[in-house]
PDB file of C-alpha atoms in Angstrom:
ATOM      1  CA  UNK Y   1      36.580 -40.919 -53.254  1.00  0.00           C
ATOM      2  CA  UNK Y   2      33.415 -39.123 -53.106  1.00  0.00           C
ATOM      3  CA  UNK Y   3      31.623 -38.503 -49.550  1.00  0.00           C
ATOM      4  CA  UNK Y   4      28.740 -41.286 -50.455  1.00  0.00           C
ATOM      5  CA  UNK Y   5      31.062 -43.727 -51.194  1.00  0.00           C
ATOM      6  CA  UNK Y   6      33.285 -43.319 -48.431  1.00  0.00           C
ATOM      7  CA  UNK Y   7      29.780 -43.105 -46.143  1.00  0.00           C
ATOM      8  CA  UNK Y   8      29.036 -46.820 -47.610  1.00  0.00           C
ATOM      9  CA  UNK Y   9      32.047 -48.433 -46.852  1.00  0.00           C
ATOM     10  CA  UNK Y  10      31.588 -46.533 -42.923  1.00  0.00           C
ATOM     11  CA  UNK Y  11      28.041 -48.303 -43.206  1.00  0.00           C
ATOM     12  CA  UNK Y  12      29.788 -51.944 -44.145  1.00  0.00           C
ATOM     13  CA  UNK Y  13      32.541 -51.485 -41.737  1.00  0.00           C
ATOM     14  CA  UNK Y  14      30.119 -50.487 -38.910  1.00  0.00           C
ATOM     15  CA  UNK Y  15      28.300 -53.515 -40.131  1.00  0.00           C
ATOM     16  CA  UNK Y  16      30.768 -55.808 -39.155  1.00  0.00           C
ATOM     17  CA  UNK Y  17      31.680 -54.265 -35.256  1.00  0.00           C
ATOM     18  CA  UNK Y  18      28.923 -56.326 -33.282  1.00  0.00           C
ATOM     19  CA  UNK Y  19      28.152 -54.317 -30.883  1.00  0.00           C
ATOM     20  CA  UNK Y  20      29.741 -51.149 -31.789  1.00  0.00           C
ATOM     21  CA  UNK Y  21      26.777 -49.395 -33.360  1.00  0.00           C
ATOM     22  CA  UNK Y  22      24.447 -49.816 -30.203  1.00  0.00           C
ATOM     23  CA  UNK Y  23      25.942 -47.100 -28.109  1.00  0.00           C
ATOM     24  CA  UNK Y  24      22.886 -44.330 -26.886  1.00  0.00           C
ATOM     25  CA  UNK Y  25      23.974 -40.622 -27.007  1.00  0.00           C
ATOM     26  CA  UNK Y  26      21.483 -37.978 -25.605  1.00  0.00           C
ATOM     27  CA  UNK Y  27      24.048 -35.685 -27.418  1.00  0.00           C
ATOM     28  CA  UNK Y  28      23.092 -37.605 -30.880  1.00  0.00           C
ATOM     29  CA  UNK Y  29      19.219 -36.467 -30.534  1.00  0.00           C
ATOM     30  CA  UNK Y  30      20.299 -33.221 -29.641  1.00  0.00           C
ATOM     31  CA  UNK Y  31      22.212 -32.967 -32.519  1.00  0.00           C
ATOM     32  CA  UNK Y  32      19.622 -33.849 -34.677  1.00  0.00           C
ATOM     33  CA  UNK Y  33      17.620 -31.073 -33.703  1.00  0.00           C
ATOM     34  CA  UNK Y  34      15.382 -33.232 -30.852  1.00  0.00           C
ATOM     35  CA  UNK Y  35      12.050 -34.106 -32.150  1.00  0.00           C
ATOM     36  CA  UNK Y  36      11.143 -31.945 -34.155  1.00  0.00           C
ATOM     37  CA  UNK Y  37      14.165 -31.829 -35.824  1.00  0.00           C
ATOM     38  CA  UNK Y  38      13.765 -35.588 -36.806  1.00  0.00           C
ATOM     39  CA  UNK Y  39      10.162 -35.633 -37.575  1.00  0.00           C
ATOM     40  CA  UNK Y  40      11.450 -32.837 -40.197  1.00  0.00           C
ATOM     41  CA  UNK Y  41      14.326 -34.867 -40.793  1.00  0.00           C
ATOM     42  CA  UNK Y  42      12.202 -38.147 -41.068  1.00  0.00           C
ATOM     43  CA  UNK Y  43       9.646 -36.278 -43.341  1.00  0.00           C
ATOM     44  CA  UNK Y  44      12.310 -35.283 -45.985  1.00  0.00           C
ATOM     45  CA  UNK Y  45      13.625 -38.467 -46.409  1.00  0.00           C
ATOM     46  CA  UNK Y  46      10.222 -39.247 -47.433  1.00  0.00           C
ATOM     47  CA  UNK Y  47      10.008 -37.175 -50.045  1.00  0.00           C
ATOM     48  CA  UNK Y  48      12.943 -38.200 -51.327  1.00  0.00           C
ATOM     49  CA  UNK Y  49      12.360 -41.353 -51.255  1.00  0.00           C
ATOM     50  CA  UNK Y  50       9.290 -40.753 -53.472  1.00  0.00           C
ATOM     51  CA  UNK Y  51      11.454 -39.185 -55.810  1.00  0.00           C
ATOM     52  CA  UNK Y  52      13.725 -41.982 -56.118  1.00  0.00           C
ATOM     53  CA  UNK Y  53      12.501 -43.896 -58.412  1.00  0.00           C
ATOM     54  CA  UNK Y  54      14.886 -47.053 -57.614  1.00  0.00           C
ATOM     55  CA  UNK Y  55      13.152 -47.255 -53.984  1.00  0.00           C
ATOM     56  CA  UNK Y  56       9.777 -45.652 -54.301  1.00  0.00           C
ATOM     57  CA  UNK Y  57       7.719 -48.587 -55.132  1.00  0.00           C
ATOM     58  CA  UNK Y  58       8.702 -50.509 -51.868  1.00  0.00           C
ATOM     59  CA  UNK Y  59       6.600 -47.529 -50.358  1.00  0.00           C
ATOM     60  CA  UNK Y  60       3.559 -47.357 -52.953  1.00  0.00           C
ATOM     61  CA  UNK Y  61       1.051 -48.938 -51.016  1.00  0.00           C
ATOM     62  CA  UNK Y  62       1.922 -48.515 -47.638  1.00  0.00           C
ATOM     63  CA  UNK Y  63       0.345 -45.864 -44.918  1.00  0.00           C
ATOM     64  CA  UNK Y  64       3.044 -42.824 -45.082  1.00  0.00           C
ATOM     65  CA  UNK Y  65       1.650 -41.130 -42.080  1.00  0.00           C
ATOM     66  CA  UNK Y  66       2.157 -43.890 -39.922  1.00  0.00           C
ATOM     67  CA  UNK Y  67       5.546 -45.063 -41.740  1.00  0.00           C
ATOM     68  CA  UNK Y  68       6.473 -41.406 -40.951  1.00  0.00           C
ATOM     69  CA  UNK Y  69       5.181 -42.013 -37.426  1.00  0.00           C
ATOM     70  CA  UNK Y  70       6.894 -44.618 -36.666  1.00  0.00           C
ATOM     71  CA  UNK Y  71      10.313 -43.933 -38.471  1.00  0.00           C
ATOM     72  CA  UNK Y  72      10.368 -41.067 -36.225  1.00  0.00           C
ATOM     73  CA  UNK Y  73      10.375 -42.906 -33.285  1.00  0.00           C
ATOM     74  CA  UNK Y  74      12.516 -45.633 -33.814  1.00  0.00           C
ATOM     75  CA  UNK Y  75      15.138 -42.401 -34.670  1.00  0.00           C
ATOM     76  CA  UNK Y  76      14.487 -40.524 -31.532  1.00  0.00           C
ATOM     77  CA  UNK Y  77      15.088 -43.791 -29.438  1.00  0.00           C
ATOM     78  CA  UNK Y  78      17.803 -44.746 -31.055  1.00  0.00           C
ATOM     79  CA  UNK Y  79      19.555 -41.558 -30.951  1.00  0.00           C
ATOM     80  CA  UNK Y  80      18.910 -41.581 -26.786  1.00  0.00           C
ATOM     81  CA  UNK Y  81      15.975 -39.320 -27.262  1.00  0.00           C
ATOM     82  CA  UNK Y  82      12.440 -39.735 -24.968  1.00  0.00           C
ATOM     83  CA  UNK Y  83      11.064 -41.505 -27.668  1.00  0.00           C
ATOM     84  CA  UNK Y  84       9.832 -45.232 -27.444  1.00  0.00           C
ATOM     85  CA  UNK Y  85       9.525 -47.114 -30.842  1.00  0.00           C
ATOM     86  CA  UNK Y  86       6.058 -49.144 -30.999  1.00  0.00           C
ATOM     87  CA  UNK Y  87       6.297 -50.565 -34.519  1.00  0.00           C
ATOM     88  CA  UNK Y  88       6.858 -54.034 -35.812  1.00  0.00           C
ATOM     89  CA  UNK Y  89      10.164 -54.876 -35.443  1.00  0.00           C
ATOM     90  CA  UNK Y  90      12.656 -55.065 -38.743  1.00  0.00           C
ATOM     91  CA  UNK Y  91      12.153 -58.714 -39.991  1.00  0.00           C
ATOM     92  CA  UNK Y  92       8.808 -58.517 -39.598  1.00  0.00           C
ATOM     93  CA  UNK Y  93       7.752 -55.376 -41.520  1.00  0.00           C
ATOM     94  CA  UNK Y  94      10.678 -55.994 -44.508  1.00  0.00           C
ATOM     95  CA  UNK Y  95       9.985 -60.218 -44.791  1.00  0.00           C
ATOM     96  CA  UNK Y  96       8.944 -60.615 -48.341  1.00  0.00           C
ATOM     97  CA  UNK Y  97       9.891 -57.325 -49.632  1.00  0.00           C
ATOM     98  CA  UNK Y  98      12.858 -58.093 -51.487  1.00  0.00           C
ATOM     99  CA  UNK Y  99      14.689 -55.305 -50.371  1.00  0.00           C
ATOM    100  CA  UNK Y 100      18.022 -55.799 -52.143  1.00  0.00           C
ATOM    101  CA  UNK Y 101      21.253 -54.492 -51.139  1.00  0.00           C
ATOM    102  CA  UNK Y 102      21.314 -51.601 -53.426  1.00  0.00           C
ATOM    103  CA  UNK Y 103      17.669 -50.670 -52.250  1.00  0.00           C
ATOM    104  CA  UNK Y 104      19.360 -50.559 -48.383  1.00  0.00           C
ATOM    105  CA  UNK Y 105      22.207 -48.161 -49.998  1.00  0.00           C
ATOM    106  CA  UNK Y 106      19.739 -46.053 -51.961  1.00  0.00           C
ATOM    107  CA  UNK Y 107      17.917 -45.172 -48.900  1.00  0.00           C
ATOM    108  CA  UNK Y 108      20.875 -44.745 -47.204  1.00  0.00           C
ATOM    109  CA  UNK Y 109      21.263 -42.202 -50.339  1.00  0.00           C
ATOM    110  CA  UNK Y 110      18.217 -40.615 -49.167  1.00  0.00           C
ATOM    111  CA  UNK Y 111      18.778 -40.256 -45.660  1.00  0.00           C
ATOM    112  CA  UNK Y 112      22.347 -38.538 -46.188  1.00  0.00           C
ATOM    113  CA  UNK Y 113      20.466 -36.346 -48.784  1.00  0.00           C
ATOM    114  CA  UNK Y 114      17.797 -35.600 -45.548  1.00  0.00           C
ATOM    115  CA  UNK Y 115      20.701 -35.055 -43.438  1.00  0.00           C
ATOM    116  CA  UNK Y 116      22.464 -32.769 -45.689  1.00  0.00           C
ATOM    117  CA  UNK Y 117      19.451 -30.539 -46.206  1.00  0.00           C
ATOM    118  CA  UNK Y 118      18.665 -30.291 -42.577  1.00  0.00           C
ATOM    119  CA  UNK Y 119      22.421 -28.945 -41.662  1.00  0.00           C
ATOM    120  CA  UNK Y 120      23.143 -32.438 -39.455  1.00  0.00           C
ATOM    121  CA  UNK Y 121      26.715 -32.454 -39.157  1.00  0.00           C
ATOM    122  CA  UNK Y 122      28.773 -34.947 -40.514  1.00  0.00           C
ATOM    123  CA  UNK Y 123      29.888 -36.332 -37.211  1.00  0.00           C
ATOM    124  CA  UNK Y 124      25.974 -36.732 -36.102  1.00  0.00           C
ATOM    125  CA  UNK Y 125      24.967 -38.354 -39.463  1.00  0.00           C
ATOM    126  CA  UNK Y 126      27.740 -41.298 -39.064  1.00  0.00           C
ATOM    127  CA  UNK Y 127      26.516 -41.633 -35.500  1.00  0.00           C
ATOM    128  CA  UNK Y 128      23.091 -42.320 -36.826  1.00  0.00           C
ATOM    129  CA  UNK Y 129      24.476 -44.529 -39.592  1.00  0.00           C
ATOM    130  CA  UNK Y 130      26.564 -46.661 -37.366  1.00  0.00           C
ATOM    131  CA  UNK Y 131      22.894 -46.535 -34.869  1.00  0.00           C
ATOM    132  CA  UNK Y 132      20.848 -47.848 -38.402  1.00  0.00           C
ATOM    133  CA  UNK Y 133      23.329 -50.445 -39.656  1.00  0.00           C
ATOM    134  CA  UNK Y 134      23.067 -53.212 -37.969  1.00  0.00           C
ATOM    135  CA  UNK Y 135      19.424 -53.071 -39.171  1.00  0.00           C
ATOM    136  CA  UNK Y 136      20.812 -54.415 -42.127  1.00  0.00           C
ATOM    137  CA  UNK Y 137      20.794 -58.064 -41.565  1.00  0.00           C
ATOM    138  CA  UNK Y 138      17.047 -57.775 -40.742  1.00  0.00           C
ATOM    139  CA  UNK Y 139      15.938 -55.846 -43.729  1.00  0.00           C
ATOM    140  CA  UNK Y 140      18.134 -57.049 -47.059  1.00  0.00           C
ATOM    141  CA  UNK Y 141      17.176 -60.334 -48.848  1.00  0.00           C
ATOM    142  CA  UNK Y 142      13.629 -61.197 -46.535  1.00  0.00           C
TER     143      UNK Y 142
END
């Protein structure tokens, strides 16, 4: 079974452990390099998400700069860093959309892909993904 595969069943299963995924870890935004190392992190997910052309045109007309922003910070909280997140919360910036299931997994795509190229271990990039996925419910099918 090849690593992506296996990575979206970890992102279903995590799904499905209420709960489970909230755990903080300053060790998590340590391991992804602190700040800067997400903002980097954050930034090439970006660009492959403009490369991907089965997700790109959710992000056509939308302020990158501030998505990048804001990404960024959501990340660093979430991974226990000194970051606050001050955007919209999930329902309200993906209602209406129509992010489909395959467009969550195809980001997910891109984020691995992000991770990958910025050396995050493999350990570090499921304790992000099991941070993310309960985002889920709150993005697919608004």
């Amino acid at each position: 079974m090849n690593r992506l595969l296996m990575n979206s069943f970890l992102l279903a299963a995590l799904l499905m452990l209420p709960g489970q995924a909230n755990a903080r870890s300053d060790s998590l935004y340590q391991d992804l390099g602190g700040t800067a190392g997400i903002e980097q992190l954050v930034e090439d997910l970006l660009f492959n998400v403009a490369d991907d052309r089965r997700i790109r045109h959710h992000f056509m007309d939308i302020d990158i700069g501030r998505l990048h922003e804001k990404l960024s910070e959501q990340i660093c909280e979430l991974a226990g860093g000194p970051c606050v997140y001050t955007g919209d919360d999930m329902v309200k910036s993906h209602t209406g959309m129509g992010v489909t299931r395959a467009d969550f997994n195809a980001l997910v795509e891109a984020l691995q892909v992000a991770m990958d190229d910025n050396g995050v271990s493999v350990s570090a990039q499921n304790r992000l993904l099991a941070l993310l996925a309960p985002m889920h419910h709150e993005i697919v099918g608004l």
